């Protein structure tokens, strides 16, 4: 048994984690947190954080428990806060309630809190335990978007793609429907339902005209973000035609005023930004801290070059496409394997006949990942006039 853990602790901490997941869409800009109060082996209070200005998870659970919280154990998915905000420090509420022991899934990634909440509880004579097993990892993963936002002001971006066995995302003519299986596409809809936003480039909209909803999943549709440096988004695109039903944003560097008005009249919000990093930071400040990127090879390379992709989810289908078709990422290969982009914490699963690779990007800073003009031309299926200018990354892929 892990140090400081008792029988049944895992069960209660897992319950706190499951409660925290209920606040997935509501909590921003605060972290997702769940809490459970256990007295004499019985759950006497529980709750989760529903968003800014509402009681924190610990306060909800303690209020439910009432006097039974005295001498009880509090299980919480994230370290209790110790700062004065809209609702006051949770550490003070825990001490006042008479809790004798606190079991924490993960410490707070906010540098202003990290470890201080636990220290305040220990100073009050409360036993504290931080999980170091699988639940610790799951609690950290739940708040990866919050961690990325609070530390860097950016959203957590997952790159989702479907590829053939030889790493191609489409046939030579651009046809990509469907590389992956029906089972894989159902998983993609669940990924969309769990994300704040799904993002593609304008090139993907031109080629595939996707709807980008979570219609086959039990969950809400994400906000749809289309990236185009020049504001090139056709008025008859499905994402524009349905913008009043599903929030849609055009992220652009520049756009003609008449085009912006026409899109606005159809419900599309135009957001101007000076580059991809600035644009993503703007989205994060608006609450879109978990983004599923489903764009093409060119935009993927631009995001990777700027260190803006955090995780890969790649569906690999039992197909071989051959030479001359677009690759997963339109960037030049390094001279040495040691210089390749790599993933950590890799998990392989299956989806029907496909295999699914999930892994975190090993960050190398804003590395100079060179793009390949030839690959970009292939990815877009267009001429040289579609290649990036020297002013910055291509915003269309």
Tab-separated table of C-alpha atoms in Angstrom:
chain	number	residue	atom	x	y	z
A	1	UNK	CA	0.000	0.000	0.000
A	2	UNK	CA	1.205	3.514	-0.769
A	3	UNK	CA	2.573	5.516	2.123
A	4	UNK	CA	-0.152	7.371	4.035
A	5	UNK	CA	-2.978	5.577	2.204
A	6	UNK	CA	-5.660	3.470	3.871
A	7	UNK	CA	-8.033	0.873	2.483
A	8	UNK	CA	-10.806	2.606	0.581
A	9	UNK	CA	-8.867	5.798	-0.094
A	10	UNK	CA	-8.572	5.054	-3.807
A	11	UNK	CA	-12.325	4.579	-4.109
A	12	UNK	CA	-13.102	7.939	-2.506
A	13	UNK	CA	-10.395	9.820	-4.407
A	14	UNK	CA	-11.691	8.290	-7.637
A	15	UNK	CA	-15.155	9.573	-6.735
A	16	UNK	CA	-13.705	13.067	-6.238
A	17	UNK	CA	-12.066	12.839	-9.667
A	18	UNK	CA	-15.320	11.764	-11.322
A	19	UNK	CA	-17.109	14.671	-9.684
A	20	UNK	CA	-14.405	17.049	-10.928
A	21	UNK	CA	-15.056	15.908	-14.496
A	22	UNK	CA	-18.634	17.197	-14.205
A	23	UNK	CA	-17.228	20.716	-14.227
A	24	UNK	CA	-15.272	20.185	-17.434
A	25	UNK	CA	-17.075	22.902	-19.396
A	26	UNK	CA	-18.038	25.238	-16.527
A	27	UNK	CA	-15.011	25.738	-14.301
A	28	UNK	CA	-12.772	27.964	-16.477
A	29	UNK	CA	-10.775	29.998	-15.661
A	30	UNK	CA	-10.612	27.982	-12.456
A	31	UNK	CA	-9.425	24.356	-12.352
A	32	UNK	CA	-11.810	21.392	-12.346
A	33	UNK	CA	-12.105	20.090	-8.795
A	34	UNK	CA	-14.205	17.494	-7.008
A	35	UNK	CA	-14.365	16.752	-3.272
A	36	UNK	CA	-15.768	14.032	-1.025
A	37	UNK	CA	-16.091	14.041	2.802
A	38	UNK	CA	-15.953	10.602	4.444
A	39	UNK	CA	-16.772	9.935	8.108
A	40	UNK	CA	-16.618	6.418	9.562
A	41	UNK	CA	-16.335	4.947	6.061
A	42	UNK	CA	-19.512	6.723	4.901
A	43	UNK	CA	-19.705	9.518	2.332
A	44	UNK	CA	-21.393	12.421	4.146
A	45	UNK	CA	-20.771	15.199	1.652
A	46	UNK	CA	-19.569	15.717	-1.903
A	47	UNK	CA	-19.475	18.338	-4.620
A	48	UNK	CA	-17.622	19.897	-7.536
A	49	UNK	CA	-16.743	23.395	-8.690
A	50	UNK	CA	-19.209	24.840	-11.198
A	51	UNK	CA	-17.301	27.967	-12.198
A	52	UNK	CA	-16.139	31.447	-11.138
A	53	UNK	CA	-18.108	32.991	-8.292
A	54	UNK	CA	-19.655	29.684	-7.226
A	55	UNK	CA	-18.547	27.723	-4.131
A	56	UNK	CA	-15.446	25.616	-4.545
A	57	UNK	CA	-15.787	21.835	-4.432
A	58	UNK	CA	-14.493	21.614	-0.859
A	59	UNK	CA	-17.040	24.193	0.361
A	60	UNK	CA	-19.922	22.323	-1.297
A	61	UNK	CA	-18.852	18.991	0.222
A	62	UNK	CA	-18.298	20.495	3.683
A	63	UNK	CA	-21.680	22.223	3.629
A	64	UNK	CA	-23.360	18.911	2.813
A	65	UNK	CA	-21.479	17.144	5.594
A	66	UNK	CA	-22.309	19.753	8.222
A	67	UNK	CA	-21.272	18.754	11.738
A	68	UNK	CA	-20.287	15.297	10.505
A	69	UNK	CA	-17.231	16.851	8.882
A	70	UNK	CA	-15.558	17.138	12.296
A	71	UNK	CA	-12.872	14.457	12.511
A	72	UNK	CA	-13.649	13.267	8.971
A	73	UNK	CA	-11.397	12.816	5.940
A	74	UNK	CA	-11.652	15.105	2.935
A	75	UNK	CA	-10.748	13.679	-0.478
A	76	UNK	CA	-10.132	16.363	-3.091
A	77	UNK	CA	-8.847	15.985	-6.649
A	78	UNK	CA	-6.698	19.126	-6.448
A	79	UNK	CA	-4.829	20.854	-3.645
A	80	UNK	CA	-7.157	23.231	-1.738
A	81	UNK	CA	-6.608	26.920	-2.421
A	82	UNK	CA	-5.172	29.219	0.237
A	83	UNK	CA	-5.760	32.601	-1.420
A	84	UNK	CA	-8.472	35.184	-1.012
A	85	UNK	CA	-10.628	35.443	-4.123
A	86	UNK	CA	-14.362	35.662	-4.691
A	87	UNK	CA	-15.098	32.843	-2.245
A	88	UNK	CA	-12.208	32.907	0.262
A	89	UNK	CA	-9.526	30.262	0.944
A	90	UNK	CA	-10.714	26.657	1.062
A	91	UNK	CA	-7.977	25.887	3.587
A	92	UNK	CA	-9.693	28.105	6.175
A	93	UNK	CA	-13.050	26.388	5.590
A	94	UNK	CA	-11.407	22.969	6.007
A	95	UNK	CA	-9.772	23.956	9.272
A	96	UNK	CA	-12.993	25.533	10.591
A	97	UNK	CA	-14.994	22.400	9.727
A	98	UNK	CA	-12.728	20.258	11.890
A	99	UNK	CA	-11.445	17.971	9.131
A	100	UNK	CA	-8.651	15.774	10.510
A	101	UNK	CA	-7.151	14.385	7.300
A	102	UNK	CA	-6.968	15.554	3.678
A	103	UNK	CA	-6.127	13.301	0.729
A	104	UNK	CA	-5.183	15.202	-2.432
A	105	UNK	CA	-5.039	13.863	-5.984
A	106	UNK	CA	-2.575	16.467	-7.292
A	107	UNK	CA	-0.947	19.709	-6.233
A	108	UNK	CA	-2.117	22.978	-7.770
A	109	UNK	CA	-0.180	23.854	-10.966
A	110	UNK	CA	-0.708	27.560	-10.277
A	111	UNK	CA	2.719	28.846	-9.138
A	112	UNK	CA	0.927	31.167	-6.702
A	113	UNK	CA	-0.619	28.187	-4.878
A	114	UNK	CA	1.522	25.101	-5.526
A	115	UNK	CA	2.210	23.492	-2.137
A	116	UNK	CA	1.023	26.448	-0.059
A	117	UNK	CA	-2.431	25.035	0.508
A	118	UNK	CA	-1.026	21.803	1.876
A	119	UNK	CA	1.429	23.722	4.053
A	120	UNK	CA	-1.414	25.774	5.553
A	121	UNK	CA	-3.335	22.605	6.411
A	122	UNK	CA	-0.304	20.964	8.005
A	123	UNK	CA	0.352	24.114	10.017
A	124	UNK	CA	-3.183	23.734	11.409
A	125	UNK	CA	-2.414	20.167	12.506
A	126	UNK	CA	-4.276	18.420	9.684
A	127	UNK	CA	-2.705	15.286	8.208
A	128	UNK	CA	-2.178	15.654	4.447
A	129	UNK	CA	-1.485	12.977	1.849
A	130	UNK	CA	-0.789	13.485	-1.861
A	131	UNK	CA	-1.491	10.491	-4.073
A	132	UNK	CA	1.449	9.225	-6.117
A	133	UNK	CA	-0.296	6.493	-8.088
A	134	UNK	CA	-2.497	6.284	-11.155
A	135	UNK	CA	-5.127	8.603	-9.716
A	136	UNK	CA	-2.478	11.290	-9.268
A	137	UNK	CA	-1.742	11.098	-12.990
A	138	UNK	CA	-5.436	11.227	-13.872
A	139	UNK	CA	-5.991	14.241	-11.620
A	140	UNK	CA	-3.099	16.049	-13.299
A	141	UNK	CA	-4.376	15.150	-16.764
A	142	UNK	CA	-7.827	16.534	-15.972
A	143	UNK	CA	-6.350	19.970	-15.358
A	144	UNK	CA	-3.747	20.016	-18.130
A	145	UNK	CA	-5.672	22.782	-19.933
A	146	UNK	CA	-5.796	24.867	-16.738
A	147	UNK	CA	-2.095	24.260	-16.151
A	148	UNK	CA	-1.171	25.363	-19.680
A	149	UNK	CA	-3.366	28.451	-19.378
A	150	UNK	CA	-2.254	29.515	-15.900
A	151	UNK	CA	1.453	29.052	-16.668
A	152	UNK	CA	1.638	30.294	-20.268
A	153	UNK	CA	-1.680	31.954	-21.088
A	154	UNK	CA	-2.321	29.428	-23.870
A	155	UNK	CA	-4.877	26.695	-24.510
A	156	UNK	CA	-4.041	23.001	-24.376
A	157	UNK	CA	-4.128	21.839	-28.009
A	158	UNK	CA	-4.658	18.234	-29.085
A	159	UNK	CA	-3.828	17.395	-32.695
A	160	UNK	CA	-6.268	14.781	-33.992
A	161	UNK	CA	-5.598	13.125	-37.325
A	162	UNK	CA	-6.347	9.975	-39.288
A	163	UNK	CA	-3.537	8.465	-41.338
A	164	UNK	CA	-2.767	5.422	-43.443
A	165	UNK	CA	-0.069	2.910	-42.498
A	166	UNK	CA	2.401	4.947	-44.547
A	167	UNK	CA	1.470	8.191	-42.773
A	168	UNK	CA	-0.754	9.811	-45.419
A	169	UNK	CA	-3.791	11.908	-44.531
A	170	UNK	CA	-5.439	11.804	-47.953
A	171	UNK	CA	-5.076	10.392	-51.456
A	172	UNK	CA	-3.036	12.280	-54.040
A	173	UNK	CA	-6.118	14.192	-55.199
A	174	UNK	CA	-7.021	15.275	-51.653
A	175	UNK	CA	-9.766	12.708	-50.996
A	176	UNK	CA	-9.739	11.783	-47.276
A	177	UNK	CA	-13.216	10.288	-46.746
A	178	UNK	CA	-12.874	8.026	-45.090
A	179	UNK	CA	-9.407	6.947	-44.020
A	180	UNK	CA	-10.530	5.984	-40.536
A	181	UNK	CA	-13.261	3.565	-39.505
A	182	UNK	CA	-16.766	4.285	-38.235
A	183	UNK	CA	-15.580	3.367	-34.734
A	184	UNK	CA	-12.745	5.879	-34.944
A	185	UNK	CA	-15.080	8.624	-36.106
A	186	UNK	CA	-17.340	7.975	-33.115
A	187	UNK	CA	-14.327	8.462	-30.861
A	188	UNK	CA	-13.559	11.731	-32.624
A	189	UNK	CA	-17.066	12.987	-31.856
A	190	UNK	CA	-16.505	12.161	-28.191
A	191	UNK	CA	-13.238	14.108	-28.305
A	192	UNK	CA	-15.125	17.071	-29.768
A	193	UNK	CA	-17.794	16.890	-27.081
A	194	UNK	CA	-15.075	17.017	-24.409
A	195	UNK	CA	-13.271	20.009	-25.939
A	196	UNK	CA	-14.045	23.702	-25.600
A	197	UNK	CA	-13.373	24.239	-29.304
A	198	UNK	CA	-12.496	22.369	-32.470
A	199	UNK	CA	-10.098	24.168	-34.816
A	200	UNK	CA	-9.288	23.761	-38.512
A	201	UNK	CA	-7.688	25.849	-41.221
A	202	UNK	CA	-9.626	27.472	-44.037
A	203	UNK	CA	-8.000	25.001	-46.433
A	204	UNK	CA	-9.704	22.117	-44.626
A	205	UNK	CA	-13.050	23.934	-44.881
A	206	UNK	CA	-12.538	24.465	-48.629
A	207	UNK	CA	-11.586	20.847	-49.265
A	208	UNK	CA	-13.896	18.937	-46.928
A	209	UNK	CA	-16.656	21.398	-45.931
A	210	UNK	CA	-16.962	19.759	-42.488
A	211	UNK	CA	-19.701	20.469	-39.951
A	212	UNK	CA	-17.347	19.930	-36.959
A	213	UNK	CA	-20.059	19.052	-34.440
A	214	UNK	CA	-20.282	16.277	-31.840
A	215	UNK	CA	-23.552	14.971	-33.283
A	216	UNK	CA	-22.656	11.301	-32.661
A	217	UNK	CA	-21.604	11.832	-29.032
A	218	UNK	CA	-23.452	12.419	-25.788
A	219	UNK	CA	-22.292	15.956	-25.158
A	220	UNK	CA	-22.428	19.559	-26.342
A	221	UNK	CA	-21.000	20.810	-29.600
A	222	UNK	CA	-17.689	22.633	-29.262
A	223	UNK	CA	-17.113	26.164	-30.468
A	224	UNK	CA	-15.784	25.957	-34.039
A	225	UNK	CA	-12.669	27.945	-34.936
A	226	UNK	CA	-11.524	28.432	-38.523
A	227	UNK	CA	-8.016	29.820	-39.018
A	228	UNK	CA	-7.265	31.923	-42.096
A	229	UNK	CA	-4.630	34.626	-42.328
A	230	UNK	CA	-6.520	36.520	-45.021
A	231	UNK	CA	-10.028	35.889	-43.694
A	232	UNK	CA	-10.895	33.560	-46.555
A	233	UNK	CA	-14.049	31.740	-45.467
A	234	UNK	CA	-16.805	31.047	-47.994
A	235	UNK	CA	-20.312	32.141	-47.041
A	236	UNK	CA	-21.779	28.863	-48.271
A	237	UNK	CA	-19.521	26.699	-46.049
A	238	UNK	CA	-21.434	24.487	-43.617
A	239	UNK	CA	-19.713	26.074	-40.626
A	240	UNK	CA	-20.969	29.486	-41.776
A	241	UNK	CA	-24.468	28.309	-42.675
A	242	UNK	CA	-24.889	26.775	-39.194
A	243	UNK	CA	-23.083	29.489	-37.204
A	244	UNK	CA	-26.253	30.665	-35.482
A	245	UNK	CA	-26.821	27.163	-34.128
A	246	UNK	CA	-23.207	26.403	-33.183
A	247	UNK	CA	-20.845	29.243	-32.173
A	248	UNK	CA	-18.233	29.793	-34.887
A	249	UNK	CA	-15.116	31.991	-34.845
A	250	UNK	CA	-12.928	33.058	-37.742
A	251	UNK	CA	-9.399	33.670	-36.445
A	252	UNK	CA	-7.598	35.905	-38.901
A	253	UNK	CA	-4.718	38.311	-39.269
A	254	UNK	CA	-6.491	40.574	-41.736
A	255	UNK	CA	-9.869	40.615	-43.439
A	256	UNK	CA	-11.778	42.925	-45.733
A	257	UNK	CA	-14.418	44.902	-43.830
A	258	UNK	CA	-17.183	43.854	-46.222
A	259	UNK	CA	-16.254	40.169	-45.796
A	260	UNK	CA	-16.211	40.545	-42.014
A	261	UNK	CA	-19.684	42.150	-42.081
A	262	UNK	CA	-21.068	39.409	-44.309
A	263	UNK	CA	-19.753	36.715	-41.984
A	264	UNK	CA	-21.038	38.580	-38.935
A	265	UNK	CA	-24.503	38.805	-40.438
A	266	UNK	CA	-24.516	35.019	-40.624
A	267	UNK	CA	-23.426	34.578	-37.008
A	268	UNK	CA	-19.670	34.111	-37.456
A	269	UNK	CA	-17.519	36.085	-35.006
A	270	UNK	CA	-14.346	37.505	-36.535
A	271	UNK	CA	-11.332	37.655	-34.205
A	272	UNK	CA	-8.215	39.437	-35.444
A	273	UNK	CA	-4.770	38.469	-34.157
A	274	UNK	CA	-1.179	39.151	-35.112
A	275	UNK	CA	-0.173	35.490	-35.307
A	276	UNK	CA	-1.091	31.989	-34.214
A	277	UNK	CA	0.278	32.363	-30.680
A	278	UNK	CA	-1.555	35.640	-30.129
A	279	UNK	CA	-4.706	34.173	-31.610
A	280	UNK	CA	-4.660	31.102	-29.386
A	281	UNK	CA	-3.957	33.238	-26.330
A	282	UNK	CA	-7.027	35.316	-27.212
A	283	UNK	CA	-9.149	32.169	-27.423
A	284	UNK	CA	-7.821	30.940	-24.064
A	285	UNK	CA	-8.691	34.210	-22.335
A	286	UNK	CA	-12.239	33.739	-23.578
A	287	UNK	CA	-12.530	30.341	-21.943
A	288	UNK	CA	-11.473	28.106	-24.838
A	289	UNK	CA	-8.644	26.401	-22.973
A	290	UNK	CA	-9.010	22.902	-24.428
A	291	UNK	CA	-8.836	22.850	-28.220
A	292	UNK	CA	-9.075	19.884	-30.567
A	293	UNK	CA	-7.132	20.705	-33.714
A	294	UNK	CA	-8.324	18.795	-36.795
A	295	UNK	CA	-6.596	20.841	-39.475
A	296	UNK	CA	-4.289	19.824	-42.281
A	297	UNK	CA	-0.537	19.251	-42.596
A	298	UNK	CA	0.409	22.871	-43.262
A	299	UNK	CA	-1.288	24.437	-40.271
A	300	UNK	CA	-0.128	21.500	-38.133
A	301	UNK	CA	3.487	22.280	-39.051
A	302	UNK	CA	2.995	25.961	-38.209
A	303	UNK	CA	1.537	25.107	-34.801
A	304	UNK	CA	4.328	22.650	-34.060
A	305	UNK	CA	6.955	25.161	-35.094
A	306	UNK	CA	5.533	27.626	-32.572
A	307	UNK	CA	5.325	24.964	-29.837
A	308	UNK	CA	1.525	25.229	-29.755
A	309	UNK	CA	0.531	21.548	-29.926
A	310	UNK	CA	0.528	19.617	-26.648
A	311	UNK	CA	-0.815	16.195	-27.526
A	312	UNK	CA	-1.342	13.903	-30.513
A	313	UNK	CA	-4.285	11.559	-31.039
A	314	UNK	CA	-3.658	9.752	-34.317
A	315	UNK	CA	-5.949	7.093	-35.792
A	316	UNK	CA	-3.927	4.726	-37.977
A	317	UNK	CA	-5.964	2.837	-40.570
A	318	UNK	CA	-4.950	-0.425	-42.308
A	319	UNK	CA	-4.433	1.304	-45.656
A	320	UNK	CA	-1.416	2.056	-47.833
A	321	UNK	CA	-1.770	5.171	-49.997
A	322	UNK	CA	1.656	5.509	-51.612
A	323	UNK	CA	3.945	8.304	-52.748
A	324	UNK	CA	2.723	11.758	-53.765
A	325	UNK	CA	-0.027	12.042	-51.155
A	326	UNK	CA	0.010	14.569	-48.264
A	327	UNK	CA	1.832	13.584	-45.092
A	328	UNK	CA	0.606	13.981	-41.522
A	329	UNK	CA	2.711	17.122	-41.043
A	330	UNK	CA	4.115	19.313	-43.832
A	331	UNK	CA	7.569	19.891	-42.452
A	332	UNK	CA	11.011	18.919	-43.642
A	333	UNK	CA	12.603	15.845	-42.125
A	334	UNK	CA	15.624	16.376	-39.855
A	335	UNK	CA	19.004	14.926	-40.764
A	336	UNK	CA	19.125	12.740	-37.640
A	337	UNK	CA	16.544	10.632	-35.823
A	338	UNK	CA	17.656	12.235	-32.558
A	339	UNK	CA	16.255	15.545	-33.844
A	340	UNK	CA	12.778	14.187	-34.592
A	341	UNK	CA	9.704	15.369	-32.756
A	342	UNK	CA	8.864	12.760	-30.123
A	343	UNK	CA	5.964	11.827	-27.859
A	344	UNK	CA	5.933	10.730	-24.231
A	345	UNK	CA	3.337	8.916	-22.103
A	346	UNK	CA	2.234	7.052	-25.220
A	347	UNK	CA	-0.848	4.837	-25.099
A	348	UNK	CA	-1.945	2.561	-27.947
A	349	UNK	CA	-5.559	1.410	-28.225
A	350	UNK	CA	-7.856	0.173	-30.983
A	351	UNK	CA	-10.990	1.503	-32.674
A	352	UNK	CA	-12.477	-1.182	-34.899
A	353	UNK	CA	-9.778	-2.059	-37.460
A	354	UNK	CA	-7.748	1.075	-36.625
A	355	UNK	CA	-5.084	1.563	-33.989
A	356	UNK	CA	-5.003	4.788	-31.990
A	357	UNK	CA	-1.846	6.467	-30.713
A	358	UNK	CA	-2.137	9.023	-27.920
A	359	UNK	CA	0.872	10.855	-26.546
A	360	UNK	CA	2.149	14.174	-25.235
A	361	UNK	CA	4.532	16.240	-27.322
A	362	UNK	CA	7.999	16.434	-25.821
A	363	UNK	CA	8.485	20.192	-25.726
A	364	UNK	CA	11.657	21.612	-27.233
A	365	UNK	CA	10.822	25.290	-26.949
A	366	UNK	CA	9.883	27.316	-30.011
A	367	UNK	CA	12.127	25.150	-32.143
A	368	UNK	CA	12.920	26.061	-35.720
A	369	UNK	CA	10.910	23.271	-37.322
A	370	UNK	CA	11.357	24.040	-40.999
A	371	UNK	CA	8.385	23.650	-43.296
A	372	UNK	CA	8.713	21.992	-46.658
A	373	UNK	CA	7.306	23.995	-49.613
A	374	UNK	CA	6.886	20.828	-51.649
A	375	UNK	CA	4.957	19.093	-48.869
A	376	UNK	CA	2.816	22.158	-48.282
A	377	UNK	CA	1.877	22.357	-51.952
A	378	UNK	CA	0.912	18.682	-51.905
A	379	UNK	CA	-1.081	19.133	-48.691
A	380	UNK	CA	-3.107	21.966	-50.112
A	381	UNK	CA	-3.455	20.487	-53.558
A	382	UNK	CA	-2.848	23.991	-54.891
A	383	UNK	CA	-0.160	25.979	-56.647
A	384	UNK	CA	2.776	27.905	-55.282
A	385	UNK	CA	0.608	30.945	-54.557
A	386	UNK	CA	-0.796	29.067	-51.562
A	387	UNK	CA	2.564	28.754	-49.821
A	388	UNK	CA	3.419	30.751	-46.677
A	389	UNK	CA	4.784	34.227	-47.104
A	390	UNK	CA	7.924	35.354	-45.306
A	391	UNK	CA	5.692	37.288	-42.889
A	392	UNK	CA	4.852	34.241	-40.837
A	393	UNK	CA	3.260	30.761	-40.758
A	394	UNK	CA	0.611	29.596	-43.183
A	395	UNK	CA	-2.853	29.934	-41.639
A	396	UNK	CA	-4.818	27.782	-44.035
A	397	UNK	CA	-3.860	24.126	-43.758
